[in-house]
Coordinates of C-alpha atoms in Angstrom, one line a residue:
Chain P
M1 CA 0.0 0.0 0.0
S2 CA 1.4 3.3 -1.0
T3 CA 0.3 6.9 -0.3
G4 CA -0.7 8.8 -3.4
Q5 CA 0.9 12.1 -4.1
V6 CA -1.2 15.0 -2.7
H7 CA -1.1 18.6 -3.8
R8 CA 0.6 20.5 -1.0
G9 CA -0.4 24.0 -0.1
R10 CA 1.8 26.9 0.9
E11 CA 2.4 25.2 4.3
G12 CA 4.4 22.5 2.5
A13 CA 6.5 25.0 0.6
A14 CA 7.2 27.0 3.8
V15 CA 8.2 23.9 5.6
E16 CA 10.8 22.9 3.0
S17 CA 13.0 25.9 4.0
H18 CA 13.4 24.4 7.5
G19 CA 15.4 21.5 6.2
E20 CA 16.6 19.1 8.9
D21 CA 15.5 21.4 11.7
L22 CA 11.9 20.4 11.6
L23 CA 12.8 16.7 11.9
S24 CA 15.3 17.3 14.7
V25 CA 12.5 17.0 17.3
L26 CA 12.0 13.4 16.3
P27 CA 13.5 10.6 18.4
D28 CA 16.7 9.0 17.1
E29 CA 14.9 5.8 16.3
I30 CA 12.6 7.5 13.9
L31 CA 15.5 9.5 12.3
L32 CA 17.3 6.2 11.8
H33 CA 14.2 4.8 10.0
I34 CA 14.1 7.9 7.8
R35 CA 17.7 7.6 6.9
L36 CA 17.3 3.9 6.2
A37 CA 14.3 4.6 4.0
R38 CA 16.3 7.3 2.2
W39 CA 19.1 4.9 1.5
R40 CA 16.7 2.3 0.2
G41 CA 15.1 4.8 -2.0
A42 CA 18.5 5.7 -3.5
R43 CA 18.9 2.0 -4.5
G44 CA 15.5 1.9 -6.2
G45 CA 12.1 1.2 -4.6
G46 CA 11.6 1.7 -0.9
V47 CA 9.4 4.1 1.0
L48 CA 10.5 7.6 0.1
D49 CA 7.4 9.1 1.6
L50 CA 8.5 8.4 5.1
E51 CA 10.6 11.5 5.6
E52 CA 8.2 13.7 3.7
G53 CA 5.4 12.2 5.8
W54 CA 7.0 13.2 9.1
R55 CA 7.7 16.7 7.8
D56 CA 4.1 17.3 6.8
V57 CA 2.7 16.0 10.0
L58 CA 5.0 18.2 12.0
A59 CA 4.2 21.1 9.8
G60 CA 0.5 20.6 10.4
V61 CA 1.1 20.5 14.1
A62 CA 3.2 23.6 13.9
K63 CA 0.5 25.5 12.1
L64 CA -2.0 24.3 14.7
K65 CA 0.2 25.7 17.4
S66 CA -0.2 29.2 15.9
I67 CA -3.8 29.0 17.0
H68 CA -3.1 31.0 20.2
T69 CA -1.2 33.9 18.5
D70 CA -3.1 34.0 15.2
S71 CA -6.5 35.6 15.8
D72 CA -7.4 34.7 12.2
F73 CA -6.8 31.0 12.5
G74 CA -9.3 29.5 10.2
G75 CA -8.6 25.8 10.5
F76 CA -7.5 23.4 7.8
S77 CA -9.1 22.8 4.4
P78 CA -10.2 19.2 3.4
D79 CA -7.1 18.9 1.2
E80 CA -4.8 19.8 4.1
Y81 CA -6.7 17.7 6.6
M82 CA -7.0 14.6 4.4
H83 CA -3.3 14.8 3.6
I84 CA -2.3 14.7 7.2
Y85 CA -4.9 12.1 8.2
T86 CA -3.7 9.9 5.4
L87 CA -0.1 10.2 6.5
V88 CA -1.0 9.3 10.1
Y89 CA -3.0 6.3 8.7
Y90 CA -0.1 5.3 6.6
M91 CA 2.4 5.5 9.4
C92 CA 0.2 3.4 11.6
T93 CA -0.5 0.7 9.1
Q94 CA 2.7 0.1 7.1
K95 CA 4.5 -3.2 7.7
G96 CA 7.6 -3.6 9.7
H97 CA 7.5 -0.3 11.7
K98 CA 5.2 -1.1 14.6
D99 CA 6.7 1.7 16.8
Y100 CA 5.2 4.5 14.8
P101 CA 1.9 4.7 16.7
K102 CA 3.9 5.2 19.9
E103 CA 6.0 7.9 18.3
L104 CA 2.9 9.6 16.9
Y105 CA 1.2 9.5 20.3
H106 CA 4.3 11.0 21.9
L107 CA 4.4 13.7 19.2
C108 CA 0.8 14.6 19.9
K109 CA 1.3 14.7 23.6
Q110 CA 4.4 16.8 23.2
A111 CA 2.6 19.3 20.9
L112 CA 0.0 19.8 23.7
D113 CA 2.5 20.1 26.5
D114 CA 4.7 22.5 24.5
H115 CA 1.7 24.6 23.6
L116 CA 0.7 24.9 27.2
D117 CA 4.2 25.5 28.6
S118 CA 5.6 27.9 26.1
I119 CA 2.5 29.9 24.9
V120 CA -0.4 29.6 27.2
L121 CA 1.3 29.7 30.6
P122 CA 3.5 32.8 29.8
S123 CA 0.5 34.7 28.6
L124 CA -1.3 33.9 31.9
N125 CA 1.7 34.9 34.0
E126 CA 1.6 38.4 32.5
K127 CA -1.9 39.0 33.8
H128 CA -3.5 39.7 37.2
G129 CA -6.9 39.8 38.6
N130 CA -9.7 40.1 36.1
F131 CA -7.2 40.2 33.2
L132 CA -5.8 36.8 34.4
L133 CA -9.1 35.1 34.4
A134 CA -10.3 36.7 31.2
E135 CA -7.0 35.5 29.5
M136 CA -7.5 32.1 31.0
L137 CA -11.0 31.8 29.6
Q138 CA -9.8 32.9 26.2
S139 CA -6.9 30.4 26.4
W140 CA -9.4 27.7 27.3
E141 CA -11.4 28.3 24.2
K142 CA -8.3 28.2 22.0
H143 CA -7.1 25.1 23.8
K144 CA -10.3 23.3 23.1
L145 CA -10.1 24.2 19.4
M146 CA -6.5 22.8 19.3
V147 CA -7.5 19.6 21.0
R148 CA -10.4 19.2 18.5
W149 CA -8.0 19.5 15.5
L150 CA -5.4 17.2 17.0
R151 CA -8.1 14.6 17.6
R152 CA -9.1 14.9 13.9
F153 CA -5.5 14.6 12.6
F154 CA -4.6 11.7 14.8
D155 CA -8.1 10.1 14.4
Y156 CA -6.7 6.8 13.2
L157 CA -4.2 6.7 16.0
D158 CA -6.9 7.5 18.6
R159 CA -9.2 4.8 17.2
V160 CA -6.7 2.0 16.8
S161 CA -3.8 2.5 19.1
I162 CA -5.2 4.3 22.1
T163 CA -8.3 2.3 22.8
W164 CA -6.2 0.7 25.4
K165 CA -6.8 0.9 29.1
S166 CA -3.7 2.8 30.4
L167 CA -3.6 5.7 28.0
H168 CA -5.9 8.7 27.9
S169 CA -7.6 9.4 24.7
L170 CA -6.1 12.4 22.9
E171 CA -9.1 14.5 23.9
H172 CA -9.0 13.6 27.5
M173 CA -5.2 14.2 27.6
G174 CA -5.9 17.7 26.3
W175 CA -8.3 18.5 29.1
I176 CA -6.0 17.2 31.8
G177 CA -3.1 19.1 30.4
F178 CA -4.9 22.4 30.7
R179 CA -6.3 21.6 34.1
D180 CA -2.9 20.6 35.5
M181 CA -1.2 23.6 34.1
I182 CA -3.5 26.0 35.9
N183 CA -3.5 23.9 39.1
D184 CA 0.2 23.8 39.4
E185 CA 0.9 27.4 38.8
R186 CA -1.9 29.6 40.0
N187 CA -2.9 28.6 43.6
G188 CA -4.7 31.1 45.7
L189 CA -5.2 33.8 43.2
L190 CA -7.7 36.6 43.9
I191 CA -10.5 37.1 41.5
D192 CA -13.9 38.9 41.8
R193 CA -17.4 37.6 41.9
A194 CA -18.2 38.3 38.3
L195 CA -15.5 36.0 37.1
L196 CA -16.5 33.5 39.7
K197 CA -19.6 32.8 37.7
N198 CA -17.6 32.3 34.6
V199 CA -15.4 29.8 36.5
I200 CA -18.5 27.9 37.5
H201 CA -19.5 27.8 33.8
M202 CA -16.1 26.5 33.0
C203 CA -16.4 23.8 35.7
N204 CA -19.4 22.5 33.9
E205 CA -17.5 22.4 30.7
F206 CA -14.8 20.4 32.4
G207 CA -17.6 18.1 33.7
D208 CA -18.7 17.6 30.1
S209 CA -15.2 16.6 29.2
E210 CA -15.1 13.6 31.5
L211 CA -13.4 15.3 34.4
N212 CA -15.2 14.9 37.7
S213 CA -16.7 17.9 39.4
Y214 CA -18.1 18.1 42.9
P215 CA -21.6 19.6 42.8
E216 CA -21.5 20.6 46.5
Y217 CA -19.2 23.5 46.0
I218 CA -21.4 24.9 43.3
L219 CA -24.5 24.5 45.3
K220 CA -22.7 26.1 48.3
A221 CA -21.5 29.0 46.1
E222 CA -25.0 29.7 45.0
E223 CA -26.3 29.8 48.6
C224 CA -23.6 32.2 49.6
L225 CA -24.1 34.4 46.6
Q226 CA -27.8 34.5 47.4
K227 CA -27.1 35.6 51.0
E228 CA -24.8 38.3 49.8
K229 CA -27.5 39.4 47.4
E230 CA -30.0 39.7 50.2
Q231 CA -27.5 41.7 52.3
V232 CA -26.9 44.0 49.3
Y233 CA -30.7 44.6 49.0
S234 CA -30.9 45.3 52.7
H235 CA -28.2 48.0 52.5
S236 CA -28.7 49.5 49.1
T237 CA -31.1 49.7 46.2
T238 CA -28.6 50.9 43.6
E239 CA -27.5 47.5 42.2
P240 CA -28.9 47.1 38.7
K241 CA -31.4 44.2 38.9
D242 CA -30.9 43.1 35.3
T243 CA -27.2 42.5 35.9
S244 CA -27.9 40.6 39.1
D245 CA -30.6 38.5 37.6
K246 CA -28.4 37.6 34.6
G247 CA -25.6 36.6 37.0
M248 CA -27.9 34.5 39.1
A249 CA -29.4 32.9 36.0
L250 CA -25.9 31.8 35.1
V251 CA -25.3 30.4 38.6
K252 CA -28.7 28.7 38.4
H253 CA -27.6 27.0 35.2
G254 CA -24.5 25.8 37.0
T255 CA -26.5 24.5 40.0
D256 CA -29.1 22.8 37.8
T257 CA -26.3 20.9 36.0
A258 CA -24.6 20.2 39.3
K259 CA -27.8 18.8 40.8
S260 CA -28.4 16.5 37.9
R261 CA -24.9 15.2 38.2
K262 CA -25.0 14.9 41.9
D263 CA -27.1 11.7 41.8
K264 CA -24.5 10.0 39.7
K265 CA -21.2 10.9 41.3
N266 CA -20.0 12.0 44.7
E267 CA -16.3 12.7 44.0
V268 CA -14.3 15.6 45.1
M269 CA -13.3 18.1 42.5
V270 CA -9.6 18.1 41.8
G271 CA -8.0 20.9 40.0
F272 CA -7.9 24.5 39.3
P273 CA -11.5 25.7 39.7
I274 CA -11.3 25.3 43.5
N275 CA -7.9 27.1 43.6
L276 CA -9.1 30.0 41.6
I277 CA -12.4 30.6 43.3
S278 CA -11.1 33.2 45.7
G279 CA -11.3 36.9 46.4
S280 CA -14.7 36.6 48.0
R281 CA -14.7 36.1 51.8
V282 CA -17.6 33.8 51.7
V283 CA -15.9 31.6 49.1
D284 CA -12.7 31.7 51.2
E285 CA -14.8 30.5 54.1
I286 CA -16.2 27.7 52.0
L287 CA -12.7 26.5 51.1
G288 CA -11.5 27.1 54.6
R289 CA -8.5 29.2 53.6
V290 CA -7.3 32.8 53.3
P291 CA -5.2 34.0 50.3
V292 CA -1.6 34.4 51.1
K293 CA -1.0 37.7 49.4
A294 CA -4.1 39.5 50.8
P295 CA -4.6 39.8 54.6
F296 CA -8.0 38.7 55.7
T297 CA -9.6 41.8 57.1
D298 CA -13.1 43.2 57.1
S299 CA -12.0 46.2 55.1
T300 CA -10.8 44.0 52.2
F301 CA -14.4 43.3 51.1
E302 CA -17.4 45.4 50.6
F303 CA -19.9 43.1 52.4
G304 CA -20.5 42.4 56.0
N305 CA -20.2 39.1 57.9
S306 CA -21.7 36.0 56.4
S307 CA -23.1 33.1 58.2
C308 CA -21.9 30.6 55.7
N309 CA -19.6 27.9 57.0
P310 CA -17.7 25.4 55.0
P311 CA -18.5 21.7 55.6
D312 CA -15.6 20.3 57.7
S313 CA -15.5 17.0 55.7
F314 CA -14.7 18.8 52.5
G315 CA -11.2 19.8 51.6
Y316 CA -8.8 20.3 48.7
I317 CA -7.0 17.1 47.7
P318 CA -3.7 18.0 46.2
T319 CA -2.4 16.2 43.1
T320 CA 1.1 17.6 43.2
S321 CA 2.7 14.5 44.7
K322 CA 2.2 12.6 41.4
S323 CA 3.2 15.4 39.2
F324 CA 6.3 16.0 41.3
A325 CA 7.2 12.3 41.0
E326 CA 6.7 12.4 37.2
R327 CA 8.9 15.5 36.9
L328 CA 11.8 13.6 38.6
M329 CA 11.9 11.0 35.7
A330 CA 14.7 11.6 33.2
P331 CA 13.5 12.7 29.8
E332 CA 15.0 9.7 28.0
N333 CA 13.4 7.3 30.4
E334 CA 10.1 9.0 30.1
D335 CA 10.0 8.3 26.3
L336 CA 10.8 4.6 27.0
V337 CA 8.2 4.4 29.8
V338 CA 5.6 5.7 27.4
M339 CA 6.4 3.1 24.8
L340 CA 6.6 0.3 27.4
S341 CA 3.2 1.4 28.8
L342 CA 1.8 1.1 25.3
D343 CA 3.2 -2.4 25.1
L344 CA 1.7 -3.3 28.5
A345 CA -1.7 -1.8 27.6
E346 CA -1.7 -3.7 24.3
E347 CA -1.0 -7.0 26.0
L348 CA -3.6 -6.4 28.7
E349 CA -6.2 -5.5 26.1
T350 CA -5.5 -8.7 24.2
I351 CA -5.7 -11.1 27.1
D352 CA -8.7 -9.2 28.5
E353 CA -10.5 -9.9 25.2
V354 CA -9.7 -13.6 25.5
Y355 CA -11.1 -13.4 29.1
Q356 CA -14.3 -12.0 27.7
Q357 CA -14.5 -14.8 25.3
I358 CA -14.2 -17.4 28.1
S359 CA -16.9 -15.6 30.1
R360 CA -19.2 -15.7 27.1
K361 CA -18.6 -19.3 26.0
G362 CA -18.4 -20.9 29.4
E363 CA -16.3 -24.0 29.8
R364 CA -16.0 -25.0 26.2
G365 CA -12.5 -24.6 24.8
S366 CA -11.4 -22.6 27.8
S367 CA -8.3 -24.5 28.8
K368 CA -6.4 -23.4 25.6
L369 CA -7.6 -19.8 26.1
W370 CA -6.5 -19.8 29.7
K371 CA -3.0 -20.9 28.5
F372 CA -3.0 -17.8 26.3
I373 CA -4.0 -15.6 29.3
D374 CA -1.3 -17.1 31.5
H375 CA 1.3 -16.5 28.8
G376 CA 0.1 -12.9 28.4
V377 CA 0.2 -12.3 32.2
K378 CA 3.9 -13.5 32.2
K379 CA 4.7 -11.0 29.5
C380 CA 2.9 -8.2 31.3
T381 CA 4.8 -9.0 34.5
Q382 CA 8.1 -8.6 32.6
I383 CA 7.0 -5.3 31.1
R384 CA 5.8 -4.0 34.5
R385 CA 9.2 -4.8 36.0
S386 CA 10.9 -2.9 33.2
I387 CA 8.7 0.1 33.7
T388 CA 9.3 0.1 37.5
L389 CA 13.1 0.0 37.0
L390 CA 12.9 3.0 34.8
G391 CA 11.0 5.0 37.5
G392 CA 7.6 4.7 36.0
S393 CA 4.3 3.5 37.5
P394 CA 3.0 0.6 35.6
Q395 CA -0.6 -0.3 35.2
E396 CA -1.8 -3.1 37.5
I397 CA -2.7 -6.5 36.1
P398 CA -6.4 -7.1 37.0
N399 CA -6.9 -9.9 39.5
Y400 CA -9.4 -11.8 37.4
L401 CA -6.7 -12.5 34.9
I402 CA -4.5 -14.3 37.4
R403 CA -5.5 -17.8 38.5
Chain L
M1 CA -12.6 23.7 -2.7
A2 CA -16.1 25.2 -3.0
A3 CA -18.1 26.4 -0.1
A4 CA -21.5 24.8 0.5
D5 CA -24.5 26.2 -1.3
G6 CA -26.1 26.5 2.1
T7 CA -24.3 29.8 2.6
T8 CA -26.2 31.5 -0.1
G9 CA -29.4 29.6 -0.5
E10 CA -32.2 28.1 1.5
E11 CA -31.2 24.4 1.0
V12 CA -28.1 22.6 2.2
K13 CA -26.2 21.0 -0.6
K14 CA -27.5 17.4 -0.9
T15 CA -24.5 15.8 -2.6
I16 CA -20.8 15.6 -1.8
D17 CA -18.0 15.2 -4.3
L18 CA -15.4 12.5 -3.3
V19 CA -12.2 12.6 -5.4
S20 CA -10.2 9.4 -5.7
K21 CA -6.4 9.1 -5.6
D22 CA -6.2 9.3 -9.4
G23 CA -8.4 12.3 -9.5
E24 CA -11.8 10.8 -10.5
R25 CA -14.8 12.6 -9.0
F26 CA -17.7 10.7 -7.5
E27 CA -20.9 12.6 -6.6
V28 CA -22.4 11.0 -3.5
A29 CA -25.6 11.8 -1.6
R30 CA -24.9 13.6 1.6
D31 CA -26.6 10.9 3.7
A32 CA -24.5 8.2 2.1
A33 CA -21.2 10.1 2.6
L34 CA -22.1 10.7 6.3
L35 CA -21.8 6.9 6.8
C36 CA -18.0 7.5 6.7
K37 CA -17.0 8.8 10.1
T38 CA -13.7 10.2 8.8
L39 CA -15.6 12.6 6.6
R40 CA -18.4 13.7 8.9
W41 CA -16.9 16.9 10.3
M42 CA -16.1 18.1 6.8
I43 CA -19.5 17.4 5.5
K44 CA -21.2 19.1 8.4
G45 CA -18.7 21.9 8.1
G46 CA -20.2 22.7 4.7
Y47 CA -17.3 21.4 2.5
G48 CA -18.6 20.0 -0.8
R49 CA -15.4 18.4 -2.2
I50 CA -13.3 16.0 -0.2
P51 CA -10.1 14.4 -1.6
L52 CA -9.3 10.7 -0.7
P53 CA -5.6 10.3 -1.4
N54 CA -5.6 6.7 -0.3
V55 CA -8.4 5.2 -2.4
A56 CA -8.2 4.4 -6.1
S57 CA -11.1 5.1 -8.4
P58 CA -12.2 1.5 -9.1
I59 CA -12.4 0.8 -5.4
L60 CA -14.1 4.1 -4.6
A61 CA -16.7 3.3 -7.2
R62 CA -17.6 0.1 -5.3
V63 CA -17.5 1.9 -1.9
V64 CA -19.9 4.6 -3.2
D65 CA -22.2 1.9 -4.5
Y66 CA -22.3 0.3 -1.1
L67 CA -22.8 3.6 0.7
A68 CA -25.6 4.6 -1.6
R69 CA -27.5 1.4 -1.1
H70 CA -27.2 1.4 2.7
A71 CA -28.1 5.0 3.0
A72 CA -31.2 4.4 0.9
A73 CA -32.2 1.4 3.0
A74 CA -31.8 3.5 6.2
A75 CA -33.9 6.3 4.8
A76 CA -36.6 4.0 3.7
M77 CA -36.3 2.0 7.0
D78 CA -36.4 -1.0 4.6
D79 CA -34.2 -4.0 5.3
D80 CA -35.7 -6.1 2.6
G81 CA -33.0 -7.2 0.1
L82 CA -30.2 -5.5 2.1
D83 CA -28.8 -8.9 3.3
R84 CA -28.9 -10.2 -0.3
F85 CA -27.2 -7.0 -1.5
D86 CA -24.4 -7.5 1.1
R87 CA -23.9 -11.1 0.0
D88 CA -23.9 -10.2 -3.7
F89 CA -21.7 -7.2 -3.1
L90 CA -18.6 -9.3 -2.3
A91 CA -19.5 -12.4 -4.3
G92 CA -16.9 -13.2 -6.9
V93 CA -14.6 -10.3 -6.1
D94 CA -11.0 -11.1 -6.5
Q95 CA -8.7 -11.1 -3.5
D96 CA -6.9 -7.8 -4.3
T97 CA -10.2 -6.0 -4.7
L98 CA -11.5 -7.5 -1.4
F99 CA -8.4 -6.3 0.5
D100 CA -8.5 -2.9 -1.1
L101 CA -12.2 -2.6 -0.1
L102 CA -11.3 -3.6 3.4
L103 CA -8.5 -1.0 3.6
A104 CA -10.7 1.7 2.1
A105 CA -13.5 1.0 4.6
N106 CA -11.0 1.2 7.5
Y107 CA -9.5 4.5 6.2
L108 CA -13.0 6.0 5.8
Q109 CA -14.4 4.4 8.9
A110 CA -17.3 2.9 7.0
D111 CA -18.0 0.4 9.7
G112 CA -20.7 -1.6 7.9
L113 CA -18.4 -2.2 4.9
L114 CA -15.4 -2.9 7.1
D115 CA -17.4 -5.6 9.1
L116 CA -18.6 -7.1 5.9
A117 CA -15.1 -7.4 4.3
C118 CA -13.5 -8.6 7.6
K119 CA -16.0 -11.4 7.9
K120 CA -15.3 -12.5 4.4
V121 CA -11.6 -12.6 5.1
A122 CA -12.2 -14.4 8.4
A123 CA -14.2 -17.0 6.6
M124 CA -11.4 -17.6 4.2
M125 CA -9.0 -18.2 7.2
T126 CA -11.2 -20.4 9.3
G127 CA -9.7 -23.9 10.0
K128 CA -6.6 -23.3 7.9
S129 CA -3.0 -24.0 8.9
P130 CA -0.3 -21.4 8.6
E131 CA 0.9 -23.1 5.4
Q132 CA -2.5 -23.2 3.9
M133 CA -3.1 -19.5 4.7
R134 CA 0.2 -18.6 3.1
E135 CA -1.0 -20.4 0.0
I136 CA -4.5 -18.8 0.0
F137 CA -3.2 -15.3 0.5
H138 CA 0.0 -15.6 -1.5
I139 CA 2.1 -14.8 1.5
V140 CA 5.9 -15.3 1.1
N141 CA 7.6 -16.6 4.2
D142 CA 10.3 -14.0 4.8
L143 CA 11.0 -15.1 8.4
T144 CA 14.4 -16.4 9.4
P145 CA 14.3 -19.8 11.1
E146 CA 15.0 -18.1 14.4
E147 CA 12.2 -15.6 14.0
E148 CA 9.7 -18.3 13.1
K149 CA 10.7 -20.4 16.1
E150 CA 10.3 -17.4 18.4
I151 CA 6.8 -16.7 17.0
R152 CA 5.7 -20.3 17.2
E153 CA 6.8 -20.4 20.9
D154 CA 4.9 -17.2 21.4
I155 CA 1.7 -18.8 20.1
A156 CA 2.3 -22.3 21.4
W157 CA -0.9 -22.0 23.5
A158 CA -2.9 -22.2 20.2
L159 CA -1.0 -25.0 18.5
N160 CA -1.0 -27.7 21.2

């Protein structure tokens, strides 16, 4: 199977000027394959598309990264999209190079991490107060668009290689990346009530993206806002009612969503929304904390005392221990751990499918299938040992697969 | 690339142009093209022409035939004759065409056609030894004796 020649737009022309620089981000293993393919091509036959394929995929990702700085980013045309989709498909299916899905997955993850670390985070660090949160909301919108396009480009990879248990789908990985970035860097920041409502809105969007949210905080926030509203009315009649009603309607939307979700889950919210909901004394009381940079005094806020009290059993659950451990791993080991984790996930998926067959068919023919499972468990054990030695945390082998 | 007529008129364009690797254009009903998951966001985004650099025109012609028939059956909520169509669709096709259809269905994420082609191939493999499968599918054994031994040990659970 060969890839047909596709008309390349200006992006292709622009990329040619980069020469080897564009490919330098690739791991040595891939570069070796490319050089080998080039040598084979020189002798007649062979896969000359390999190097070109990598260049074009990287060029597509590079264009996508401009999403944050280019306000006129208009997406990709069907010609551009199908070209990159076809290359990813080709790299995942050609014979004899089974590592390419892992390299592509790593490339995609790296594109997201680089985008967050080098573009989004610096722009947030330059802002404070309302400007910070406004910038964050804007970054979130652009991040979602980037994740959507990456998912389209690497659609075949997502479908075939990542439907394994240990790896996040590309979409999920995108959401977690954004959440962790904010969580790690912006604890305890002051923001005002107007932006609080937007944060609640964003919490719901995170909820829609498979991340867990704890409805209680949103419900509590509504109660406290309502009490503040009552206090305002008792002291002054100047607050514009339309603005207040609009804000409360937004909170109501959040609480309605939270209530509907409350019946299904009761997990604590982990991540940035809690850390950023600050600046209001009642919210600080809910969270049981006071911002470091701002002394907690009555004169700091415009409202009087509130009777709201945070539930004692609730608390912020930090996730920094895991991320700290991850940061200690050497970069070269991290690449290897990613690939070994893919091997482990693939093997577990395979033997799990066999287990499902045994469950469906009952006793008939099961002894041979159990031999397959035992064999697979041995392989998984070896892979797990390798991952542990490299400083990674391997996925557990389910108990039902061990007899 | 032309914008969808929907931007200027009342009606959304009802056909999509699919262009094969060798440049041949196939006009497909929108509902039929939507059966390919890979193409959905482009169709819903209003694009009317989609290149398929991985599918040759003889194969794309067959794929389009399958999509049109299945979309029509879905629209009419009429399953009569669809099973026969599926059986006849792959009857008598040569092996190269069968595998090209399978790969095209995978590439386009046309799940019904992919299942159909995979079942056909699976039926050809059922009950056959490795040597027989090599003969049926014209596979050249390029493994070294060491590689073959390693692989046979790996799948010993299935051979005993």
